Amino acid sequence: MINPGLPKIFYGGDYNPEQWEKKVWDEDVRLFKLANIDIATVNVFSWALNQPDETTYNFEWLDEVIDKLYQNGIFVCLATSTAAHPAWMATRYPDVLRVDFEGRKRKFGSRHNSCPNSPTYRKYAPLIAQKLAERYKNHPALLVWHVSNEYGGICYCDNCAAAFREWLKERYGTLQALNAAWYTSFWGHTFYDWDEIVPPSILSEHSGPYRTSFQSITLDYARFNSDSLLACYQLEYDELKKQTPGVPITTNLMGTYKPLDYFKWAKQMDVVSWDNYPAADTPVSVTAMRHDLMRGLKDGQPFMLMEQTPSMQNWQPYNSLKRPGVMRLWSYQAVAHGADTVMFFQLRRSRGASEKYHGAVVEHVGHENTRVFRESAELGAELSRLEDKLLDSRVPAKVGILFDWDNWWAIENSSGPTIDLKYVDEVHKYYQAFYDQNIPVDMIGVDTTLAGYDLVIAPVLYMVKPGYAKKLEDFVKKGGVFLTTFFSGIVNETDLVTLGGYPGELRSLLGIWVEEIDALFPGQKNRIVMKEKLGGLEGEYTCNLLCDLLHSEGAEVVATYGDDFYQGMPVVTRNNFGKGQAWYVASSPEPAFLKGLAGRIAADKRIKPLLETPPGVEAAARTKDGETFLFILNHNRQPQTVDLANLQGTDLLANEAVSGSVDIPASGLRIISCSNPD
Ligand SMILES: [Zn+2]
């Protein structure tokens, strides 16, 4: 449980009273209470206000805000304010400023602007965290710590270069080992002194952000940068933990955010929280996958939905409004996938600067008579009525889909075979194949134990880390089903090719040898020709992107290519290995093929869909104490009817018994509580 202090789903969000005169604060509190808000995230961007110079700290305003909220039944998620350094700090200590990819020293401005290896930042950020902890450690309003905000970005300054060299010494020990790992005999890169190593940027190895001559250097710099920011987080974490050991600590993550290895970060977090900002045209399956990824970071523990907009965003090119009902629907989608809080950015809309057109519970008009406020207040009341019923429940899944940041970085740093290969898109294709059939999925990391899963899917497992092939072999030997795709088993963790034939360490598990890899032009396709009917799969399907040219070394050939000079070569194979099977899909198939394949391998393992639903209606489930909470979410703008088959239960929101067919309004939902079936 995130915090036993409040036995319900926390409801609220970011609140920036420092942007307003005090006379507005009383009105804020009145409105928050009307909206059934019980948690406010405060102090996110107040460093300059809290610390006007090196030695002066000013928290009186914050005392007043926190007291006022608490007196009105509102708890705080207390941020440490370190996501934007004060202007005076940048002027006096320029080491706090970042150097960008083009080598330009930044000046004061924007946010998330501090160099993570700046001695100044590393001194003052934990210091203010310490002062906040000292001041508020016994305040009854304090529920959760929120360190900094949306950590991200990358710095190429000299302090970072020096820290990178130390990080490399730690990782490789000797220059000889580093030269071997990076393959520096290529293009005359042999290093004889650690000081010869410079960050990989447009001034050195890169010809563009995603175009590097030395993949291993760029890969290690991505790891180093993620670790550098994590070290900053850790410094603040330690200060807070020292004084408030019982208060959970988080920082808000951003889903499939490329620069940070969130599996590594989550190990240092008490609870995962994240900011969900789909665009109006983001598929709902992508949002579902991101929720599942955030839940997977801590092995299925519930997470906090820290931010979402109640209506519109401001940084998209076109910032559509969430249509009536959609904010509520997407809030429950988060809960269905493991969220134990529903929180917004922000509670009152800013008057100036870049976020003044970002939606808020309280709009510029300043009163409660708006559509957005009404919808927010209704959701708040509904979440209060649910009490703690859903809190701390789990999402059971028998399918695990692997997601690995190192692999993501390595694939997209690769020079060849195609610029169109996007890791997250390929992962999502497989995710969607299960999602569309209401088969729950866990997004898992390389450290996740596989024992609880029947199926493990690893799309584009390009990088195989030490011990992972053995882990997969053990899983399959015991009866598990494993599936991977084209461009897998290619390199080790420093991006050196595993010699002796692709897919390298996965070759005996998959029972195949990949001889060549063909890249298709945009619009170019090949065909998957089924050898025989397999579940719902028969006939032909299209595939594109990359085509591996492979030979079976014992695997059964399920389908062959239909075109080109490799017509007739295997494109889908299945290998019996121990008590299980390992599948290989050698190209990127159309969705209909993946849906059929997912359905078939799930059925083989007797994994049943939660429910059969019309298109655009999602079913997801959480369980607790022998009770299942089935969420049926209608993402269509028309009402839908869903057949519950033999399921009976109670609709928690309508508070009525349900069975047979149920109607779901447009953008509406039901949560049906039932005893665990089977
Ligand atoms: Zn730096």
XYZ file of C-alpha atoms and ligand atoms in Angstrom:
679
model
C 0.000 0.000 0.000
C 1.371 3.412 -0.920
C 0.503 4.878 2.427
C -1.934 3.468 4.923
C -2.697 7.041 6.029
C -5.635 7.356 3.692
C -7.743 4.245 3.096
C -8.927 5.205 -0.385
C -7.613 6.046 -3.826
C -5.839 9.392 -3.361
C -7.356 12.062 -5.558
C -5.798 15.411 -6.369
C -2.697 16.661 -8.116
C -0.113 19.394 -8.592
C -0.933 22.626 -6.845
C 1.161 25.757 -7.345
C -0.051 28.349 -4.816
C 3.269 30.195 -5.160
C 1.946 31.463 -8.488
C -1.000 33.163 -6.775
C -1.693 35.815 -4.187
C -2.628 34.471 -0.804
C -6.214 35.631 -1.098
C -6.708 32.980 -3.800
C -5.618 30.168 -1.469
C -8.847 30.099 0.542
C -10.870 29.900 -2.640
C -8.600 27.076 -3.832
C -9.275 25.063 -0.733
C -13.030 25.612 -1.025
C -12.942 24.361 -4.615
C -10.699 21.390 -3.807
C -13.110 20.262 -1.134
C -16.001 20.613 -3.556
C -14.086 18.360 -5.957
C -13.427 15.748 -3.243
C -9.699 16.290 -3.527
C -7.637 14.859 -0.699
C -4.029 15.115 -1.885
C -2.053 18.014 -3.319
C 1.466 17.851 -4.738
C 3.154 21.060 -3.633
C 6.566 22.713 -3.852
C 7.502 21.247 -7.239
C 9.137 24.340 -8.752
C 9.763 26.540 -5.724
C 13.508 26.328 -5.254
C 14.074 29.995 -6.117
C 11.351 31.001 -3.694
C 12.577 28.674 -0.942
C 16.203 29.664 -1.218
C 16.765 33.285 -2.317
C 20.524 32.997 -1.801
C 23.166 30.589 -0.613
C 22.404 30.720 3.076
C 18.811 31.913 3.374
C 15.893 29.526 3.386
C 12.316 30.667 3.365
C 9.621 28.066 4.015
C 7.024 30.224 5.789
C 4.808 30.323 2.716
C 4.970 26.531 2.492
C 4.114 26.144 6.202
C 1.020 28.192 5.589
C 0.013 26.231 2.478
C 0.511 22.823 4.078
C -1.314 23.849 7.271
C -4.209 25.254 5.307
C -4.515 22.121 3.190
C -4.319 19.840 6.202
C -6.884 21.813 8.159
C -9.209 21.173 5.247
C -8.613 17.443 5.060
C -6.064 17.553 2.238
C -2.766 15.676 2.546
C 0.421 16.564 0.717
C 2.722 14.867 -1.691
C 5.698 17.051 -0.877
C 8.152 17.785 -3.675
C 11.729 18.804 -3.019
C 11.708 21.651 -5.577
C 15.013 20.703 -7.216
C 13.869 20.296 -10.823
C 14.792 23.891 -11.742
C 17.717 25.654 -10.103
C 17.479 29.313 -9.037
C 18.882 31.986 -11.385
C 21.367 33.176 -8.742
C 22.884 29.697 -8.634
C 23.449 29.697 -12.398
C 25.114 33.116 -12.259
C 27.339 32.370 -9.295
C 28.125 28.732 -10.082
C 28.048 28.115 -13.831
C 28.984 24.459 -13.282
C 25.292 23.927 -12.535
C 24.466 24.702 -16.183
C 24.418 21.922 -18.742
C 26.356 21.666 -21.983
C 24.158 20.443 -24.815
C 24.707 17.845 -27.534
C 26.096 20.545 -29.848
C 28.628 21.557 -27.207
C 26.961 24.842 -26.235
C 27.098 25.904 -22.612
C 23.524 26.669 -21.636
C 22.519 29.795 -19.790
C 19.871 30.072 -17.091
C 16.420 29.142 -18.378
C 13.640 26.602 -18.708
C 13.639 23.692 -16.218
C 15.246 20.283 -15.710
C 18.308 22.317 -16.449
C 20.954 21.216 -13.920
C 24.056 19.241 -14.793
C 23.770 15.984 -12.828
C 27.512 15.960 -12.112
C 27.702 19.586 -11.029
C 29.287 19.829 -7.548
C 27.013 22.809 -6.890
C 23.852 20.900 -7.761
C 24.967 17.881 -5.790
C 25.607 20.105 -2.776
C 22.488 22.262 -2.778
C 19.817 19.792 -3.980
C 20.274 17.292 -1.121
C 20.680 20.202 1.280
C 17.241 21.596 0.553
C 15.800 18.079 0.748
C 17.389 17.787 4.188
C 15.915 21.123 5.290
C 12.449 20.142 4.059
C 12.671 16.811 5.869
C 13.752 18.532 9.090
C 10.913 20.977 8.854
C 8.043 18.703 7.861
C 9.025 15.294 9.245
C 6.353 15.431 11.928
C 3.689 17.232 9.942
C 0.573 15.050 9.809
C -0.174 16.223 6.252
C 2.954 14.597 4.840
C 1.991 11.413 2.948
C 4.571 10.971 0.179
C 7.867 12.578 -0.848
C 8.206 13.632 -4.488
C 11.889 14.054 -5.360
C 12.578 16.648 -8.065
C 10.305 16.257 -11.105
C 10.428 14.263 -14.356
C 14.190 13.678 -14.313
C 15.570 13.712 -17.812
C 17.840 15.191 -20.432
C 21.541 14.748 -20.888
C 24.648 16.835 -20.292
C 28.022 16.856 -22.073
C 30.025 19.242 -19.882
C 33.567 18.729 -18.637
C 32.343 17.653 -15.193
C 30.247 14.988 -16.871
C 33.216 13.955 -19.037
C 35.370 13.510 -15.923
C 32.623 11.599 -14.132
C 32.131 9.430 -17.229
C 35.796 8.391 -17.076
C 35.390 7.424 -13.397
C 32.237 5.485 -14.260
C 34.156 3.652 -16.990
C 37.037 2.831 -14.636
C 34.499 1.324 -12.272
C 32.855 -0.679 -15.054
C 35.899 -1.923 -16.974
C 38.797 -1.720 -14.516
C 41.483 -1.331 -17.152
C 41.845 0.538 -20.421
C 42.704 -2.766 -22.034
C 39.303 -4.151 -21.049
C 37.598 -0.964 -22.232
C 39.388 -1.027 -25.584
C 38.279 -4.623 -26.078
C 34.679 -3.961 -25.006
C 34.393 -0.936 -27.291
C 36.238 -2.568 -30.206
C 38.501 0.474 -30.497
C 40.771 -1.196 -33.041
C 38.088 -0.004 -35.484
C 38.882 3.407 -37.034
C 42.026 3.766 -34.948
C 40.335 4.541 -31.643
C 42.704 2.778 -29.211
C 42.868 4.741 -25.930
C 46.122 4.927 -23.968
C 44.960 7.316 -21.272
C 41.536 7.666 -19.628
C 41.667 11.407 -20.323
C 41.564 10.723 -24.060
C 37.930 9.591 -23.709
C 35.340 12.291 -24.423
C 31.530 12.170 -24.317
C 29.974 11.030 -27.605
C 28.245 14.095 -29.070
C 27.990 15.972 -32.354
C 31.532 17.214 -31.620
C 32.925 13.680 -31.452
C 31.313 10.389 -32.530
C 27.924 11.601 -33.744
C 26.686 12.954 -37.056
C 23.176 13.399 -35.582
C 21.393 12.566 -32.333
C 20.765 8.961 -33.425
C 23.754 8.476 -35.674
C 26.946 7.380 -33.953
C 30.143 5.821 -35.287
C 30.821 4.037 -32.028
C 27.699 2.339 -30.668
C 29.422 1.029 -27.532
C 30.558 4.502 -26.452
C 27.136 6.026 -27.049
C 25.488 3.116 -25.254
C 27.728 3.516 -22.223
C 27.113 7.264 -22.179
C 23.354 6.627 -22.089
C 23.863 4.257 -19.149
C 26.160 6.747 -17.461
C 23.712 9.630 -17.905
C 20.833 7.582 -16.480
C 23.077 6.614 -13.543
C 24.194 10.236 -13.016
C 20.635 11.495 -12.679
C 19.796 8.508 -10.491
C 22.709 9.419 -8.221
C 21.210 12.907 -7.796
C 17.874 11.337 -6.907
C 19.637 9.018 -4.474
C 21.350 11.907 -2.657
C 17.988 13.498 -1.948
C 16.380 10.132 -1.151
C 19.005 9.440 1.510
C 18.444 12.808 3.196
C 14.680 12.258 3.298
C 14.945 8.631 4.436
C 17.268 9.520 7.274
C 14.631 11.698 8.891
C 11.371 10.158 7.712
C 12.002 6.410 7.392
C 8.286 5.660 7.280
C 7.287 8.078 4.519
C 7.352 6.593 0.999
C 9.577 8.343 -1.532
C 8.974 8.572 -5.248
C 9.839 10.618 -8.294
C 7.480 10.951 -11.236
C 8.505 8.846 -14.247
C 7.267 9.230 -17.801
C 6.355 5.789 -19.157
C 8.340 4.828 -22.239
C 10.855 7.620 -21.708
C 14.033 6.657 -23.517
C 16.882 8.389 -21.619
C 16.382 6.701 -18.225
C 16.585 3.008 -17.393
C 13.501 2.923 -15.194
C 13.991 -0.702 -14.126
C 17.221 0.419 -12.496
C 15.589 3.542 -11.053
C 12.630 1.682 -9.580
C 14.959 -0.305 -7.335
C 15.706 2.975 -5.523
C 12.074 4.058 -5.261
C 9.608 3.107 -2.527
C 6.709 3.466 -4.921
C 6.619 4.064 -8.659
C 4.705 7.092 -9.873
C 4.265 8.354 -13.399
C 2.788 11.052 -15.604
C 0.375 9.843 -18.266
C 0.050 12.200 -21.223
C -1.304 10.398 -24.258
C -2.091 12.558 -27.264
C -5.662 12.460 -28.507
C -4.601 9.996 -31.203
C -2.398 7.760 -29.023
C -3.896 4.255 -29.227
C -5.433 3.234 -25.892
C -3.367 0.047 -26.102
C -0.190 2.175 -25.963
C -1.439 3.849 -22.782
C -2.314 0.437 -21.336
C 1.169 -0.843 -22.174
C 2.800 2.139 -20.465
C 0.712 1.556 -17.327
C 1.712 -2.106 -17.361
C 5.356 -1.134 -17.810
C 5.194 1.205 -14.819
C 3.554 -1.569 -12.768
C 6.213 -4.011 -13.939
C 9.067 -1.836 -12.676
C 8.433 -3.037 -9.137
C 7.216 -6.557 -9.896
C 3.531 -5.722 -10.039
C 3.206 -3.405 -7.065
C 0.544 -0.712 -7.479
C 1.794 2.647 -8.710
C 0.708 6.256 -8.393
C -0.825 8.030 -11.352
C 0.964 11.256 -10.442
C -0.123 13.436 -13.345
C -2.626 13.525 -16.163
C -4.516 16.442 -17.596
C -8.174 16.856 -16.747
C -8.775 18.347 -20.200
C -5.993 19.474 -22.546
C -2.201 19.590 -22.756
C -0.155 22.478 -24.079
C 2.968 21.019 -25.663
C 1.445 18.873 -28.376
C 1.145 20.525 -31.801
C -2.653 20.242 -31.500
C -4.005 20.085 -27.963
C -7.466 18.569 -28.205
C -9.811 18.520 -25.254
C -10.542 15.247 -23.594
C -14.114 14.586 -24.667
C -16.814 14.345 -21.967
C -16.281 11.189 -19.935
C -12.804 10.484 -21.298
C -10.923 11.899 -18.298
C -12.935 9.561 -16.031
C -12.503 6.633 -18.424
C -8.733 7.076 -18.679
C -8.462 7.525 -14.918
C -10.107 4.139 -14.446
C -7.940 2.657 -17.188
C -4.951 3.616 -15.022
C -6.601 2.064 -11.961
C -7.453 -1.091 -13.933
C -3.759 -1.491 -14.768
C -2.516 -0.936 -11.222
C -2.805 2.735 -10.216
C -3.711 3.377 -6.594
C -3.964 7.161 -7.036
C -5.614 9.452 -9.570
C -3.847 12.795 -9.771
C -3.725 15.714 -12.162
C -1.439 18.321 -13.445
C -2.763 20.684 -12.302
C -5.359 21.861 -9.817
C -5.475 25.547 -10.820
C -4.526 26.735 -14.289
C -1.493 29.076 -14.418
C -1.990 32.649 -15.489
C 1.297 33.062 -17.349
C 4.144 31.250 -19.102
C 4.094 28.022 -21.048
C 1.531 26.044 -19.088
C -1.261 28.585 -19.061
C -3.083 26.603 -21.760
C -2.592 23.310 -19.962
C -5.843 22.052 -18.494
C -6.588 22.212 -14.776
C -9.405 21.304 -12.430
C -9.950 25.037 -11.816
C -9.965 26.911 -15.124
C -9.102 30.579 -15.718
C -12.696 31.579 -15.063
C -11.953 30.663 -11.437
C -15.246 29.052 -10.375
C -16.772 25.604 -10.255
C -19.354 26.019 -13.001
C -17.368 24.417 -15.783
C -17.577 21.060 -17.534
C -14.085 20.129 -16.415
C -14.733 20.982 -12.778
C -18.024 19.089 -12.766
C -16.412 15.993 -14.261
C -13.512 16.254 -11.795
C -15.835 16.629 -8.814
C -18.009 13.722 -9.928
C -14.975 11.481 -10.277
C -13.739 12.601 -6.862
C -17.072 11.679 -5.277
C -17.090 8.321 -7.035
C -13.558 7.463 -5.874
C -14.568 8.343 -2.320
C -17.487 5.919 -2.539
C -15.128 3.127 -3.645
C -13.272 3.541 -0.345
C -10.401 1.031 -0.103
C -12.040 -1.746 -2.119
C -9.518 -1.661 -4.965
C -6.537 -0.433 -2.995
C -3.455 -2.629 -3.084
C -5.102 -5.202 -5.343
C -2.911 -6.913 -7.965
C -3.101 -7.473 -11.698
C -2.701 -11.183 -12.410
C -0.989 -12.061 -15.732
C 0.468 -15.229 -17.221
C 2.069 -13.469 -20.185
C 5.276 -11.488 -19.707
C 6.614 -9.141 -22.388
C 10.254 -8.186 -21.960
C 11.235 -4.518 -22.055
C 14.858 -3.507 -21.691
C 16.281 0.022 -21.920
C 19.811 -1.120 -22.817
C 18.358 -3.106 -25.694
C 16.296 -0.080 -26.782
C 19.352 2.179 -26.805
C 21.481 -0.385 -28.634
C 18.881 -1.081 -31.345
C 18.307 2.573 -32.104
C 22.018 3.459 -32.045
C 22.633 0.796 -34.627
C 24.053 1.855 -37.961
C 21.972 -0.496 -40.113
C 20.124 -2.524 -41.082
C 17.185 -0.061 -41.154
C 16.385 3.359 -39.732
C 12.718 2.401 -39.398
C 13.176 -0.137 -36.609
C 11.675 1.410 -33.472
C 11.898 -0.808 -30.402
C 8.825 0.461 -28.563
C 6.685 0.075 -31.699
C 7.730 -3.555 -32.123
C 7.080 -4.279 -28.435
C 3.693 -2.608 -28.745
C 2.714 -4.769 -31.743
C 3.017 -7.869 -29.565
C 1.418 -6.158 -26.584
C -1.544 -5.163 -28.723
C -2.011 -8.717 -29.999
C -2.805 -9.784 -26.420
C -4.524 -6.549 -25.402
C -7.026 -6.840 -28.267
C -8.067 -10.235 -26.867
C -8.271 -9.068 -23.245
C -5.381 -11.301 -22.208
C -3.542 -9.519 -19.359
C 0.168 -8.884 -19.815
C 2.970 -7.988 -17.424
C 5.763 -5.880 -18.811
C 8.904 -7.413 -17.337
C 12.590 -6.589 -17.101
C 15.629 -8.823 -17.498
C 15.811 -9.249 -13.707
C 12.162 -10.327 -13.386
C 11.689 -13.924 -12.265
C 10.070 -15.905 -15.070
C 8.670 -18.707 -12.921
C 5.175 -17.217 -12.654
C 4.667 -16.911 -16.423
C 3.435 -19.368 -19.036
C 4.504 -17.223 -21.981
C 7.468 -14.901 -22.301
C 7.671 -12.674 -25.373
C 10.854 -10.737 -26.145
C 10.360 -8.648 -29.285
C 13.664 -7.766 -30.991
C 15.924 -9.194 -28.299
C 18.919 -7.709 -30.098
C 21.118 -7.551 -26.994
C 21.383 -10.678 -24.879
C 22.824 -9.839 -21.473
C 25.063 -12.243 -19.582
C 23.065 -15.167 -18.227
C 19.826 -14.242 -19.969
C 19.955 -16.962 -22.629
C 20.432 -19.530 -19.849
C 17.502 -18.026 -17.928
C 15.298 -18.382 -21.013
C 16.489 -21.939 -21.615
C 15.632 -22.898 -18.035
C 12.205 -21.312 -18.408
C 11.442 -23.229 -21.622
C 12.920 -26.505 -20.376
C 10.412 -26.455 -17.532
C 7.506 -26.057 -19.944
C 7.401 -22.329 -20.655
C 6.698 -20.908 -24.096
C 9.127 -18.281 -25.369
C 8.776 -16.153 -28.471
C 11.261 -13.784 -30.030
C 11.623 -12.067 -33.360
C 13.925 -10.957 -36.157
C 17.160 -9.143 -35.254
C 17.531 -11.029 -31.962
C 20.525 -12.606 -30.258
C 22.851 -10.368 -32.254
C 25.084 -8.635 -29.685
C 26.367 -8.813 -26.135
C 25.950 -6.043 -23.590
C 28.698 -3.867 -25.094
C 27.197 -4.186 -28.576
C 29.767 -6.675 -29.875
C 28.334 -9.271 -32.239
C 28.116 -12.801 -30.879
C 30.100 -14.727 -33.467
C 29.281 -18.134 -34.885
C 25.910 -17.339 -36.456
C 22.771 -15.425 -35.455
C 20.833 -15.559 -33.169
C 23.964 -16.157 -31.140
C 23.288 -17.433 -27.659
C 19.635 -18.113 -28.541
C 20.504 -20.420 -31.432
C 20.060 -23.784 -29.720
C 16.952 -22.666 -27.809
C 15.314 -21.580 -31.075
C 16.735 -24.383 -33.211
C 17.563 -22.040 -36.099
C 20.459 -20.282 -37.823
C 19.917 -16.841 -39.348
C 22.281 -16.409 -42.276
C 21.354 -12.930 -43.564
C 19.069 -9.994 -42.743
C 17.209 -8.096 -45.487
C 15.885 -4.560 -44.911
C 12.698 -3.655 -46.793
C 11.982 -0.176 -48.105
C 8.927 1.717 -46.783
C 5.851 0.217 -48.431
C 7.712 -2.927 -49.500
C 6.270 -6.190 -48.193
C 6.870 -9.912 -48.180
C 4.355 -12.666 -47.442
C 4.022 -15.154 -44.609
C 2.630 -18.371 -46.095
C 1.264 -20.781 -43.503
C 2.231 -24.402 -44.079
C -0.999 -25.521 -42.450
C -3.817 -24.109 -40.369
C -2.690 -23.177 -36.892
C -5.489 -22.140 -34.525
C -7.086 -19.155 -36.226
C -4.139 -18.708 -38.593
C -4.324 -19.961 -42.146
C -3.399 -18.866 -45.643
C -1.208 -15.814 -46.070
C -0.270 -12.634 -44.231
C 2.009 -9.728 -45.017
C 5.191 -8.724 -43.243
C 7.679 -5.875 -43.638
C 10.586 -3.934 -42.102
C 13.227 -6.674 -41.778
C 13.326 -10.237 -43.053
C 15.760 -12.714 -41.533
C 16.901 -15.402 -43.932
C 17.112 -18.480 -41.787
C 17.637 -22.212 -41.755
C 16.003 -24.639 -39.372
C 18.384 -26.561 -37.170
C 15.673 -28.742 -35.715
C 12.839 -26.236 -35.366
C 9.536 -27.029 -37.040
C 8.795 -24.616 -39.910
C 5.351 -23.133 -39.349
C 5.357 -20.654 -42.247
C 7.615 -19.673 -45.132
C 8.295 -16.489 -47.106
C 6.101 -16.015 -50.152
C 8.304 -13.699 -52.199
C 11.736 -12.657 -53.350
C 14.826 -14.805 -53.691
C 14.205 -16.245 -50.219
C 10.704 -17.460 -51.095
C 10.208 -20.815 -49.363
C 12.677 -20.119 -46.553
C 11.257 -20.309 -43.003
C 9.686 -17.127 -41.575
C 7.965 -18.596 -38.506
C 9.432 -21.518 -36.581
C 8.658 -23.449 -33.410
C 11.268 -25.457 -31.569
C 10.562 -28.056 -28.905
C 13.038 -27.562 -26.092
C 12.695 -29.566 -22.889
C 9.026 -29.469 -21.929
C 8.363 -26.166 -23.695
C 8.607 -24.429 -27.045
C 10.543 -21.512 -28.466
C 9.032 -19.551 -31.372
C 10.830 -17.328 -33.848
C 9.075 -14.762 -36.028
C 11.634 -13.661 -38.606
C 9.910 -10.508 -39.865
C 7.426 -7.883 -38.669
C 3.943 -9.276 -39.449
C 0.646 -7.502 -39.961
C -1.536 -7.232 -36.792
C -3.971 -9.964 -37.889
C -1.143 -12.494 -37.913
C 0.120 -11.464 -34.485
C -3.357 -11.558 -33.006
C -3.860 -15.082 -34.360
C -0.465 -16.198 -33.126
C -0.960 -14.664 -29.669
C -4.378 -16.311 -29.429
C -2.923 -19.658 -30.446
C 0.019 -19.749 -28.067
C -2.174 -18.486 -25.227
C -4.760 -21.200 -25.939
C -1.981 -23.816 -25.974
C -1.216 -22.808 -22.385
C -4.917 -22.617 -21.495
C -4.723 -18.871 -20.904
C -8.239 -17.562 -21.377
C -9.241 -14.009 -22.295
C -10.902 -12.176 -19.395
C -13.935 -11.537 -21.560
C -14.936 -11.338 -25.199
C -15.699 -7.728 -26.021
C -16.584 -5.668 -29.092
C -13.731 -3.688 -30.724
C -12.686 -0.688 -28.645
C -13.948 -2.219 -25.398
C -11.147 -3.149 -23.036
C -11.349 -5.670 -20.213
C -8.782 -5.684 -17.418
C -8.770 -7.132 -13.930
C -7.337 -6.651 -10.471
C -7.677 -9.133 -7.629
C -7.555 -8.979 -3.860
C -8.471 -11.429 -1.111
C -10.176 -13.878 -3.445
C -12.183 -11.160 -5.158
C -11.785 -10.134 -8.803
C -12.539 -6.632 -10.011
C -13.272 -6.789 -13.714
C -12.998 -3.435 -15.478
C -14.910 -3.098 -18.744
C -13.852 0.140 -20.425
C -15.673 1.414 -23.502
C -13.232 3.530 -25.530
C -15.802 4.004 -28.305
C -17.889 7.113 -28.714
C -20.973 4.918 -29.026
C -22.616 2.740 -26.357
C -21.727 -0.942 -26.483
C -23.265 -4.147 -25.183
C -21.015 -6.762 -23.634
C -21.973 -10.368 -23.023
C -20.735 -11.419 -19.597
C -21.174 -15.114 -20.512
C -21.471 -17.010 -17.218
C -20.022 -14.230 -15.119
C -22.110 -12.760 -12.308
C -21.239 -10.070 -9.857
C -21.882 -6.611 -8.539
C -21.264 -3.402 -10.428
C -19.281 -1.381 -7.884
C -20.118 2.017 -9.383
C -23.817 1.458 -10.088
C -24.130 -0.730 -6.992
C -26.311 -3.327 -8.705
C -26.134 -7.035 -9.434
C -25.150 -7.792 -13.028
C -25.218 -10.870 -15.256
C -26.004 -11.744 -18.867
C -25.554 -8.746 -21.157
C -24.588 -5.332 -19.873
C -24.717 -1.962 -21.593
C -21.724 0.326 -21.379
C -22.335 3.977 -22.263
C -20.118 5.816 -24.751
C -16.769 6.529 -23.019
C -18.210 4.734 -19.995
C -17.185 1.797 -17.893
C -18.209 -0.793 -15.378
C -16.262 -2.346 -12.537
C -17.712 -5.731 -11.705
C -16.761 -7.378 -8.468
C -17.001 -11.164 -8.479
C -15.540 -14.163 -6.702
C -12.443 -15.403 -8.497
C -13.711 -17.590 -11.344
C -12.180 -21.097 -11.637
Zn 27.369 18.021 -16.990
